[in-house]
């Protein structure tokens, strides 16, 4: 387990955090009464609310702010679409199998697990302190995994292992197989040999319709539904460029060995953006100046290839000007991603942007950076930002003939000198009959160099010979059937296929990391956990607490709840018999940022107290003022400190 600390500086205890999250029903294993199934989870009420609030903030931050066009496409995708996109052939991970036990491992994870275990044993042998992941150790004992032996390694071996782990994402199947052989890597549970890695396609296959004739897949991403609608979106946008489309929806990946809770699952929510840009302009972004001063932490490709993990901190303006980040549009979205993550509560000191190495690059990407977030599982990819070039639009247009391109008016007409070949169709048609169309296509596809050569041949011989696909013999065309001349063509418009910059968000991974980042506990009371969600994303915004079960409080509680609902603020009442302090404590664990207490003074003058979750400080005012103060904080217009300075402090201590 990675050694990380809470926002209060306390060491993160993952087992304690995950126990609290499951107990409070943020999430739970799916079908648990049947024993549960790996890689499948349900979100409970607070988890659903948190997810909805994070997605709402994502829409505000990106879709609304950037005037994006949102698309919702089916999860079931026909085979042809994903065959064209390359997913059928290339969307795979490398797996290896223990032939005796039948156990299957993801190859890179197996190498990582074994080498990390050996490095841990080396530290123990050297007398160094080792942080133990209790949850992982418990799973090992359950699986009867072999214990890590305290064996001192040569310094050169330690360095080799560390460099291999730093580059683990850059190895392909044969290279992983070579590492397994070289380092004698075996099944950690049985000590048995594993077979060489083989590719495993991660898509769930299905059949569409009752005949079983139409093969399909559960989509591995939402992007393809946006690409195939490009022409319609461009028309909807009145041919305006650049522009972006966006989708939020479920995606599916048949993970080889899902683990790490919400971080590696088989069904998950994605939020993806496809920003279409003219490649001729250097992929500049009109709003880049708004973000060029923002500093980010970069782990570039070259550093990783050297087996190191040192980061470089610089502004996104400097990163793009030095070509560390390829272009302004890619840089703009990296900065906007950072701003979004911090806005929803991610710790900015636990964000880094790691550049993909060549072997791990998606098959379509020209450049790619991951926003990685540090949690107790280590650095986890949560957002990918790829320059997909013109790959997707090009392959779909080639397959279907659809016009997935842009026609733009040139500022100045372009004069083009070229060789033009023109058939006399009135003569070619009757002479060649059914072959006329094939001949016409062959002439259209002639290169400029070949047209020039044929022009000389036509002038000297009065005829040319042409190979036509689908015809066994060469076709002879005399000069009365074809003319090839050097002409000047004036272009007033240009036609191009846009390049695509794609930020892709794994919402589940962001949610889990967010819950870790906002977790802490009261000093001296580890059992009093707090989830310090920003008010904008907190599952429930306000806890309404009557001082006691006195019936006189009910009308005011109902009035409070109704007024908050009118203001669009979620609340819940806790009128249980335990003390107010305990009621606040268990809602602190749910991340509720504010609490309103109704007491006997409230019955007299309609005043109530407002409590802040993190500081436990309270202020008091009339009901309407308190409701408006809550609304302003939930909408991120005011902070608690501003509200605290405006309203009278309430100093009565809470009773546990």
XYZ file of C-alpha atoms in Angstrom:
656
model
C 0.000 0.000 0.000
C 1.286 3.454 -0.884
C 2.063 5.596 2.167
C -0.274 8.593 1.972
C -1.715 10.923 4.552
C -5.123 12.467 5.126
C -5.783 16.185 4.775
C -5.113 16.402 8.545
C -1.709 14.731 8.160
C -2.817 11.338 9.503
C -1.633 8.113 7.862
C -4.332 6.714 5.589
C -5.768 3.421 6.812
C -7.426 2.031 3.691
C -9.174 -0.812 5.515
C -10.760 1.671 7.935
C -11.807 4.041 5.123
C -13.314 1.329 2.947
C -15.103 -0.174 5.947
C -16.680 3.209 6.691
C -17.651 3.773 3.044
C -19.325 0.374 2.812
C -20.997 0.701 6.197
C -22.440 4.061 5.148
C -23.471 2.478 1.817
C -21.459 4.695 -0.476
C -20.833 1.463 -2.391
C -21.124 -2.280 -1.881
C -20.243 -5.432 -3.858
C -22.941 -6.294 -6.376
C -25.053 -9.395 -5.702
C -23.354 -9.807 -2.337
C -25.984 -12.204 -0.972
C -24.857 -14.585 -3.746
C -21.240 -14.148 -2.735
C -20.472 -11.140 -4.936
C -18.696 -11.059 -8.300
C -15.288 -9.531 -8.980
C -15.279 -6.146 -10.652
C -18.965 -5.355 -10.067
C -20.207 -2.827 -7.496
C -23.435 -1.058 -6.545
C -23.607 2.557 -5.375
C -25.875 3.184 -2.403
C -27.842 6.412 -1.722
C -24.858 8.612 -0.734
C -22.709 7.135 -3.516
C -25.397 7.781 -6.139
C -25.821 11.337 -4.930
C -22.068 11.959 -4.863
C -21.706 10.592 -8.392
C -24.611 12.691 -9.681
C -23.153 15.825 -8.087
C -19.664 15.213 -9.513
C -21.132 14.645 -12.988
C -23.213 17.815 -12.615
C -20.051 19.783 -11.761
C -18.305 18.163 -14.734
C -21.109 19.331 -17.026
C -20.919 22.845 -15.612
C -17.131 22.978 -15.830
C -16.828 21.574 -19.363
C -20.082 21.224 -21.310
C -21.608 24.535 -20.193
C -18.367 26.518 -20.025
C -17.141 25.354 -23.436
C -20.538 25.273 -25.246
C -20.110 21.563 -25.953
C -22.688 19.462 -27.793
C -23.784 16.512 -25.670
C -24.545 13.154 -27.280
C -26.067 10.005 -25.765
C -25.449 6.820 -27.766
C -26.334 3.146 -27.161
C -24.044 0.995 -25.030
C -24.578 -1.939 -27.409
C -22.340 -1.322 -30.435
C -22.397 -3.350 -33.679
C -19.238 -5.229 -34.640
C -18.514 -3.167 -37.767
C -18.101 0.100 -35.852
C -15.564 -1.322 -33.409
C -13.826 -3.309 -36.147
C -13.325 -0.080 -38.072
C -12.137 1.823 -34.989
C -9.521 -0.838 -34.282
C -10.952 -2.076 -30.995
C -11.767 -5.581 -32.242
C -8.127 -6.153 -33.207
C -6.205 -4.044 -30.717
C -8.225 -3.407 -27.534
C -6.423 -6.011 -25.443
C -4.286 -6.657 -22.360
C -1.647 -9.357 -21.944
C -2.529 -12.290 -19.697
C -0.719 -15.428 -18.602
C -2.022 -18.656 -17.098
C -0.833 -21.138 -14.511
C -1.607 -24.398 -16.388
C -1.777 -26.488 -13.220
C -4.108 -24.316 -11.110
C -5.916 -22.657 -14.029
C -5.343 -19.253 -12.396
C -5.085 -16.306 -14.798
C -3.024 -13.169 -14.243
C -2.663 -9.888 -16.061
C 0.966 -10.125 -17.071
C 2.130 -6.620 -16.116
C 0.353 -6.861 -12.756
C 2.027 -10.215 -12.049
C 5.495 -8.838 -12.781
C 4.785 -5.772 -10.656
C 3.434 -7.789 -7.719
C 6.387 -10.192 -7.606
C 9.100 -7.562 -8.024
C 7.501 -5.297 -5.402
C 7.339 -8.259 -3.005
C 11.042 -8.957 -3.558
C 11.943 -5.310 -2.963
C 9.893 -5.418 0.235
C 11.813 -8.517 1.367
C 15.078 -6.738 0.573
C 14.083 -3.810 2.797
C 13.181 -6.159 5.635
C 16.530 -7.946 5.281
C 18.308 -4.573 5.473
C 16.370 -3.671 8.628
C 14.406 -0.884 6.967
C 10.838 -0.036 7.975
C 8.217 -1.548 5.643
C 4.632 -0.284 5.418
C 2.299 -3.290 5.462
C -0.950 -3.275 3.498
C -3.126 -5.221 5.928
C -5.906 -5.713 3.381
C -3.527 -7.132 0.787
C -1.851 -9.371 3.368
C -5.251 -10.682 4.465
C -6.104 -11.540 0.839
C -2.768 -13.340 0.485
C -3.485 -15.423 3.571
C -6.958 -16.219 2.238
C -5.466 -17.346 -1.083
C -2.638 -19.144 0.755
C -0.087 -17.018 -1.074
C 3.535 -17.656 -0.277
C 4.954 -15.378 2.398
C 7.423 -12.691 1.322
C 10.895 -13.783 2.369
C 13.355 -11.294 3.848
C 16.145 -11.766 1.314
C 18.793 -9.138 0.702
C 19.296 -8.383 -2.979
C 22.400 -7.045 -4.688
C 22.273 -3.288 -5.155
C 22.397 -3.766 -8.939
C 19.368 -6.078 -8.781
C 17.443 -3.561 -6.654
C 18.194 -0.849 -9.205
C 17.135 -3.127 -12.076
C 13.841 -3.990 -10.355
C 13.110 -0.320 -9.629
C 13.844 0.681 -13.235
C 11.652 -2.154 -14.533
C 8.757 -1.043 -12.304
C 9.163 2.572 -13.452
C 8.748 1.386 -17.072
C 6.171 -1.347 -16.464
C 3.542 0.328 -18.671
C 5.913 0.374 -21.647
C 6.336 -3.381 -22.085
C 4.434 -5.382 -24.684
C 3.549 -9.087 -24.421
C 6.850 -10.604 -25.613
C 8.814 -8.182 -23.412
C 6.705 -9.094 -20.366
C 7.297 -12.767 -21.199
C 11.045 -12.107 -21.306
C 10.877 -10.413 -17.880
C 8.933 -13.356 -16.421
C 11.590 -15.769 -17.710
C 14.581 -13.605 -16.765
C 13.463 -12.975 -13.181
C 11.961 -16.412 -12.584
C 8.497 -14.999 -11.904
C 5.960 -17.620 -10.873
C 2.417 -17.852 -9.483
C 2.674 -16.038 -6.109
C 0.136 -18.420 -4.603
C 1.472 -21.804 -5.690
C 4.995 -21.185 -6.921
C 3.994 -22.780 -10.222
C 5.233 -21.713 -13.644
C 3.044 -19.550 -15.869
C 2.651 -19.767 -19.624
C 3.915 -16.956 -21.928
C 1.589 -13.921 -22.137
C -1.176 -13.898 -24.743
C -3.441 -11.037 -25.832
C -6.958 -10.966 -24.380
C -9.577 -8.655 -25.928
C -11.307 -6.701 -23.172
C -14.685 -6.185 -24.858
C -17.836 -8.052 -23.828
C -19.207 -9.777 -26.937
C -22.951 -10.143 -27.514
C -25.448 -10.898 -30.259
C -27.958 -8.300 -31.463
C -31.395 -9.687 -32.296
C -32.795 -13.231 -32.130
C -31.110 -14.613 -35.251
C -27.606 -14.434 -33.829
C -26.361 -13.109 -37.164
C -25.421 -9.589 -36.006
C -22.465 -9.590 -33.640
C -21.985 -6.686 -31.245
C -20.104 -5.577 -28.165
C -20.813 -3.639 -25.008
C -18.964 -0.425 -25.785
C -15.523 0.009 -24.176
C -15.816 3.816 -24.492
C -18.433 6.419 -25.427
C -16.270 8.072 -28.083
C -17.377 6.120 -31.165
C -20.980 7.300 -30.798
C -19.685 10.853 -31.073
C -17.437 10.250 -34.077
C -20.080 8.586 -36.240
C -22.357 11.607 -35.623
C -19.667 14.163 -36.528
C -21.278 15.366 -39.772
C -24.621 15.951 -38.045
C -22.966 17.723 -35.128
C -21.014 19.961 -37.515
C -24.254 20.863 -39.288
C -25.980 21.487 -35.948
C -23.087 23.798 -35.058
C -23.663 25.701 -38.323
C -20.325 24.483 -39.726
C -18.476 26.324 -36.958
C -14.981 25.121 -36.038
C -13.463 24.340 -33.609
C -16.131 22.727 -31.446
C -16.493 19.843 -29.007
C -18.956 17.057 -28.348
C -19.372 15.248 -25.028
C -20.923 12.078 -23.618
C -21.574 10.674 -20.163
C -22.454 6.998 -19.969
C -21.606 3.457 -18.937
C -18.751 1.582 -20.571
C -17.700 -2.039 -20.182
C -14.349 -3.818 -20.076
C -13.908 -7.511 -19.310
C -10.921 -7.010 -17.005
C -8.584 -10.001 -16.650
C -8.212 -9.740 -12.891
C -10.340 -6.929 -11.468
C -9.209 -5.788 -8.057
C -8.506 -2.618 -6.077
C -12.184 -1.971 -5.345
C -13.711 0.754 -7.508
C -10.448 1.337 -9.367
C -10.606 -1.668 -11.702
C -14.142 -2.752 -12.503
C -15.998 -4.290 -15.431
C -18.766 -1.710 -15.728
C -18.106 1.944 -15.056
C -19.228 5.487 -15.790
C -17.216 7.566 -18.243
C -17.394 11.222 -19.185
C -15.671 11.902 -22.499
C -15.026 14.975 -24.622
C -14.063 15.037 -28.306
C -12.682 18.456 -29.272
C -12.415 18.869 -33.059
C -9.649 21.173 -34.256
C -8.111 22.236 -37.568
C -4.633 20.620 -37.733
C -3.353 23.297 -40.152
C -3.430 26.012 -37.512
C -1.035 24.260 -35.116
C -3.932 23.062 -32.917
C -4.102 26.369 -31.095
C -6.905 27.112 -28.628
C -8.639 30.506 -28.506
C -8.810 30.474 -24.677
C -5.297 29.197 -23.981
C -4.195 32.541 -22.501
C -6.730 32.048 -19.694
C -4.854 28.991 -18.385
C -1.227 29.424 -19.526
C -0.136 30.548 -16.031
C -1.428 27.405 -14.273
C 1.322 25.170 -12.883
C 1.175 21.396 -13.294
C 3.399 18.495 -12.227
C 4.720 16.567 -15.260
C 6.249 13.094 -15.488
C 7.441 12.967 -19.074
C 8.207 10.003 -21.306
C 11.993 10.389 -21.308
C 12.255 10.387 -17.508
C 10.246 7.150 -17.368
C 12.375 5.487 -20.049
C 15.405 6.246 -17.874
C 13.731 4.321 -15.049
C 13.055 7.405 -12.932
C 9.877 9.046 -11.595
C 10.972 12.613 -10.845
C 8.403 15.229 -11.761
C 8.926 18.636 -13.318
C 6.710 21.497 -12.205
C 6.066 24.242 -14.729
C 3.280 26.351 -16.173
C 1.260 24.886 -18.997
C 2.405 27.865 -21.080
C 6.042 26.830 -20.636
C 5.203 23.161 -21.244
C 3.608 23.908 -24.626
C 6.223 26.462 -25.719
C 9.000 23.886 -25.107
C 6.920 21.145 -26.817
C 6.843 18.993 -23.695
C 3.095 19.139 -24.352
C 2.553 18.990 -28.095
C 0.023 21.768 -28.689
C -2.129 24.467 -27.090
C -5.408 22.566 -27.266
C -3.933 19.543 -25.484
C -2.335 21.888 -22.936
C -5.563 23.830 -22.442
C -7.457 20.698 -21.500
C -4.698 19.478 -19.154
C -5.013 22.736 -17.233
C -8.819 22.589 -17.237
C -8.678 18.998 -15.970
C -6.489 20.121 -13.054
C -8.907 22.950 -12.204
C -11.884 20.559 -12.267
C -10.241 17.964 -10.028
C -9.271 20.561 -7.439
C -12.735 22.115 -7.605
C -14.474 18.854 -6.623
C -12.105 18.259 -3.698
C -9.065 16.373 -5.034
C -5.860 17.283 -3.155
C -3.743 19.332 -5.628
C -0.518 17.943 -4.103
C -1.626 14.452 -5.165
C -2.100 15.182 -8.884
C 0.489 14.588 -11.573
C 0.353 14.374 -15.369
C 2.207 11.371 -16.794
C 3.006 11.111 -20.478
C 2.294 7.785 -22.182
C 5.273 5.850 -23.456
C 5.275 4.445 -26.984
C 4.163 0.881 -26.214
C 1.289 1.870 -23.932
C -0.044 4.518 -26.317
C -3.545 3.758 -27.542
C -3.527 2.572 -31.153
C -5.066 5.863 -32.328
C -3.119 8.383 -30.209
C -0.459 10.821 -31.437
C 0.280 11.960 -27.868
C -1.353 11.247 -24.533
C -1.110 12.383 -20.922
C -2.830 10.833 -17.911
C -3.962 12.810 -14.907
C -2.834 10.419 -12.174
C -4.112 10.783 -8.622
C -2.258 9.465 -5.584
C -4.259 7.297 -3.208
C -3.503 4.296 -0.988
C -3.200 2.078 -4.087
C -0.477 4.329 -5.531
C -0.607 6.655 -8.539
C -3.831 5.826 -10.404
C -4.814 6.955 -13.905
C -8.142 8.756 -13.529
C -8.269 11.008 -16.602
C -6.673 10.396 -19.985
C -6.094 13.284 -22.381
C -5.171 12.026 -25.854
C -4.440 13.644 -29.175
C -6.245 11.083 -31.355
C -5.120 12.933 -34.510
C -7.610 12.364 -37.373
C -7.644 8.593 -36.920
C -11.272 7.911 -35.995
C -12.951 10.234 -38.486
C -10.641 9.030 -41.249
C -11.260 5.302 -40.765
C -15.037 5.699 -40.385
C -15.207 7.891 -43.508
C -13.121 5.406 -45.499
C -15.316 2.500 -44.408
C -18.703 4.147 -45.001
C -18.070 6.930 -47.506
C -19.688 9.399 -45.111
C -18.421 13.014 -45.419
C -16.685 13.229 -42.018
C -14.731 16.327 -42.971
C -14.962 20.113 -42.887
C -15.229 22.483 -45.841
C -13.846 25.899 -44.943
C -13.646 29.046 -47.075
C -10.094 30.182 -47.732
C -9.145 33.709 -46.778
C -7.286 33.945 -50.105
C -7.959 31.730 -53.164
C -5.364 29.030 -53.778
C -4.059 28.509 -57.343
C -3.046 24.894 -57.978
C -1.039 23.785 -61.056
C -1.834 20.124 -61.736
C -2.192 17.437 -64.371
C -5.848 16.796 -65.100
C -7.078 13.632 -66.833
C -10.479 13.816 -68.485
C -12.332 10.942 -70.168
C -14.805 11.428 -72.997
C -17.607 9.550 -71.253
C -19.867 9.622 -74.345
C -17.342 7.431 -76.144
C -15.899 5.437 -73.198
C -19.340 4.221 -72.045
C -20.473 2.582 -75.298
C -17.022 1.112 -75.961
C -16.298 -0.455 -72.575
C -19.875 -0.913 -71.323
C -19.880 -2.493 -67.830
C -16.160 -1.786 -67.354
C -16.520 1.964 -67.959
C -17.043 2.805 -64.281
C -13.945 0.859 -63.207
C -11.872 2.668 -65.836
C -13.218 6.039 -64.680
C -12.283 5.218 -61.066
C -8.790 4.110 -62.086
C -8.206 7.371 -63.979
C -9.416 9.434 -61.007
C -6.938 7.634 -58.720
C -3.887 8.296 -60.897
C -1.086 10.160 -59.103
C 0.230 13.464 -60.449
C 3.577 11.865 -61.330
C 1.907 9.070 -63.315
C -0.423 11.511 -65.069
C 2.601 13.486 -66.261
C 4.222 10.304 -67.594
C 1.009 9.265 -69.383
C 0.675 12.747 -70.904
C 4.069 12.375 -72.627
C 3.141 8.879 -73.749
C -0.205 10.103 -75.129
C 1.527 12.897 -77.051
C 4.177 10.644 -78.583
C 2.138 7.473 -79.269
C -1.408 8.799 -79.465
C -2.560 6.211 -76.924
C -1.853 4.925 -73.402
C -2.171 1.619 -71.621
C -3.724 1.538 -68.144
C -4.026 -1.177 -65.494
C -7.544 -1.275 -64.074
C -8.353 -3.193 -60.860
C -10.747 -6.049 -61.615
C -9.779 -6.329 -65.295
C -7.312 -9.017 -66.381
C -5.784 -7.142 -69.326
C -4.481 -3.624 -69.612
C -6.920 -1.108 -71.091
C -5.814 0.842 -74.159
C -7.117 4.421 -74.381
C -6.532 6.460 -77.521
C -6.293 10.226 -77.466
C -9.869 10.652 -78.671
C -11.020 8.914 -75.446
C -8.829 10.738 -72.920
C -7.102 14.097 -72.569
C -4.267 14.718 -70.040
C -3.242 18.359 -69.720
C -1.452 20.691 -67.302
C -4.068 23.150 -65.980
C -4.508 25.736 -63.256
C -7.257 25.155 -60.706
C -8.431 27.891 -58.310
C -9.659 26.713 -54.895
C -11.875 29.024 -52.849
C -12.519 26.414 -50.150
C -10.390 23.775 -48.472
C -11.473 20.384 -47.247
C -9.854 18.761 -44.200
C -10.440 16.065 -41.601
C -10.279 17.557 -38.092
C -7.884 16.279 -35.470
C -9.401 15.305 -32.136
C -8.225 16.069 -28.594
C -9.982 13.739 -26.153
C -10.161 14.175 -22.364
C -11.642 10.956 -20.944
C -12.721 10.762 -17.290
C -13.131 7.550 -15.271
C -15.775 8.759 -12.835
C -15.551 5.747 -10.483
C -11.811 6.147 -10.011
C -12.216 9.857 -9.370
C -14.977 9.180 -6.824
C -12.930 6.652 -4.854
C -9.843 8.874 -4.803
C -11.976 11.856 -3.803
C -13.387 9.889 -0.856
C -9.852 9.060 0.274
C -8.639 12.635 -0.170
C -11.422 14.195 1.909
C -11.249 11.570 4.695
C -9.785 12.415 8.127
C -10.725 11.980 11.779
C -11.060 14.199 14.816
C -7.931 14.592 16.932
C -7.775 11.875 19.570
C -10.933 10.174 18.275
C -10.079 7.907 15.345
C -13.601 6.516 15.373
C -14.989 10.001 14.563
C -14.316 9.999 10.835
C -15.092 13.009 8.638
C -15.526 13.239 4.871
C -14.833 16.870 3.972
C -16.569 16.997 0.601
C -16.906 20.484 -0.882
C -20.552 21.580 -0.476
C -21.042 21.505 -4.267
C -20.561 17.713 -4.456
C -21.549 16.535 -0.942
C -24.250 13.810 -1.149
C -26.552 15.654 1.276
C -26.025 19.342 1.937
C -27.790 19.882 5.255
C -28.666 17.836 8.343
C -31.764 19.081 10.175
C -31.519 18.284 13.888
C -34.253 18.880 16.466
C -32.889 19.349 19.998
C -35.193 16.584 21.205
C -38.320 14.690 20.228
C -40.584 17.509 21.389
C -43.591 17.782 18.999
C -43.233 21.588 19.041
C -40.188 21.283 16.762
C -41.984 19.418 13.938
C -43.669 22.412 12.205
C -40.376 24.314 12.023
C -38.509 21.280 10.714
C -41.107 20.883 7.967
C -40.857 24.587 7.148
C -37.057 24.373 6.978
C -37.117 21.307 4.722
C -39.682 22.868 2.379
C -37.719 26.118 2.092
C -34.463 24.310 1.370
C -36.172 22.225 -1.316
C -37.467 25.445 -2.908
C -33.853 26.657 -3.002
C -32.698 23.370 -4.577
C -30.772 22.242 -1.487
C -30.977 18.614 -0.317
C -31.483 17.907 3.397
C -32.394 15.087 5.734
C -33.779 15.007 9.265
C -32.163 13.047 12.088
C -34.604 12.977 15.004
C -33.223 9.827 16.623
C -32.896 9.627 20.395
C -29.092 9.857 20.590
C -27.355 13.119 21.506
C -26.948 15.959 19.021
C -23.181 15.409 19.054
C -23.558 11.790 18.014
C -26.059 12.701 15.324
C -23.648 15.259 13.916
C -20.747 12.777 14.125
C -22.436 10.094 12.030
C -23.415 12.669 9.406
C -19.847 13.997 9.376
C -18.984 10.469 8.257
C -21.494 10.865 5.409
C -19.829 14.138 4.397
C -22.809 16.427 5.168
C -21.224 19.909 5.268
C -23.864 21.781 7.293
C -26.189 21.128 10.178
C -29.168 23.195 11.343
C -30.378 22.779 14.910
C -33.942 23.573 15.950
C -34.340 24.267 19.691
C -36.809 25.939 22.046
C -35.526 29.390 21.117
C -36.358 28.541 17.489
C -40.000 27.971 18.444
C -40.109 31.433 19.995
C -38.421 33.567 17.320
C -37.827 31.393 14.189
C -34.053 31.513 14.714
C -31.841 28.444 14.180
C -28.168 27.550 14.484
C -25.987 26.638 11.515
C -23.014 24.298 12.111
C -19.971 23.825 9.878
C -18.832 20.202 9.561
C -15.060 20.716 9.445
C -14.587 23.350 12.160
C -17.737 22.441 14.200
C -18.230 26.219 14.638
C -21.800 27.552 14.702
C -23.636 30.759 13.873
C -27.247 31.746 14.605
C -29.798 33.798 12.704
C -33.375 33.728 11.451
C -34.504 30.824 9.303
C -34.522 32.662 5.962
C -31.052 34.153 6.483
C -29.646 30.732 7.372
C -31.280 29.132 4.313
C -29.875 31.802 2.011
C -26.431 31.399 3.589
C -26.563 27.643 2.961
C -27.632 28.203 -0.652
C -24.739 30.602 -1.253
C -22.207 28.057 0.062
C -23.730 25.118 -1.806
C -23.537 27.136 -5.037
C -19.910 28.083 -4.278
C -20.757 31.790 -4.077
C -19.576 32.174 -0.479
C -17.287 30.239 1.861
C -17.985 29.258 5.468
C -15.486 31.882 6.648
C -17.449 34.603 4.856
C -20.754 33.414 6.330
C -19.157 33.115 9.770
C -17.966 36.714 9.583
C -21.439 37.959 8.616
C -23.598 36.160 11.207
C -23.514 36.076 15.032
C -21.452 33.232 16.493
C -23.227 30.609 18.586
C -20.871 29.294 21.295
C -22.863 26.589 23.075
C -20.814 23.404 23.075
C -22.039 20.210 21.471
C -22.844 17.360 23.829
C -21.518 13.882 22.851
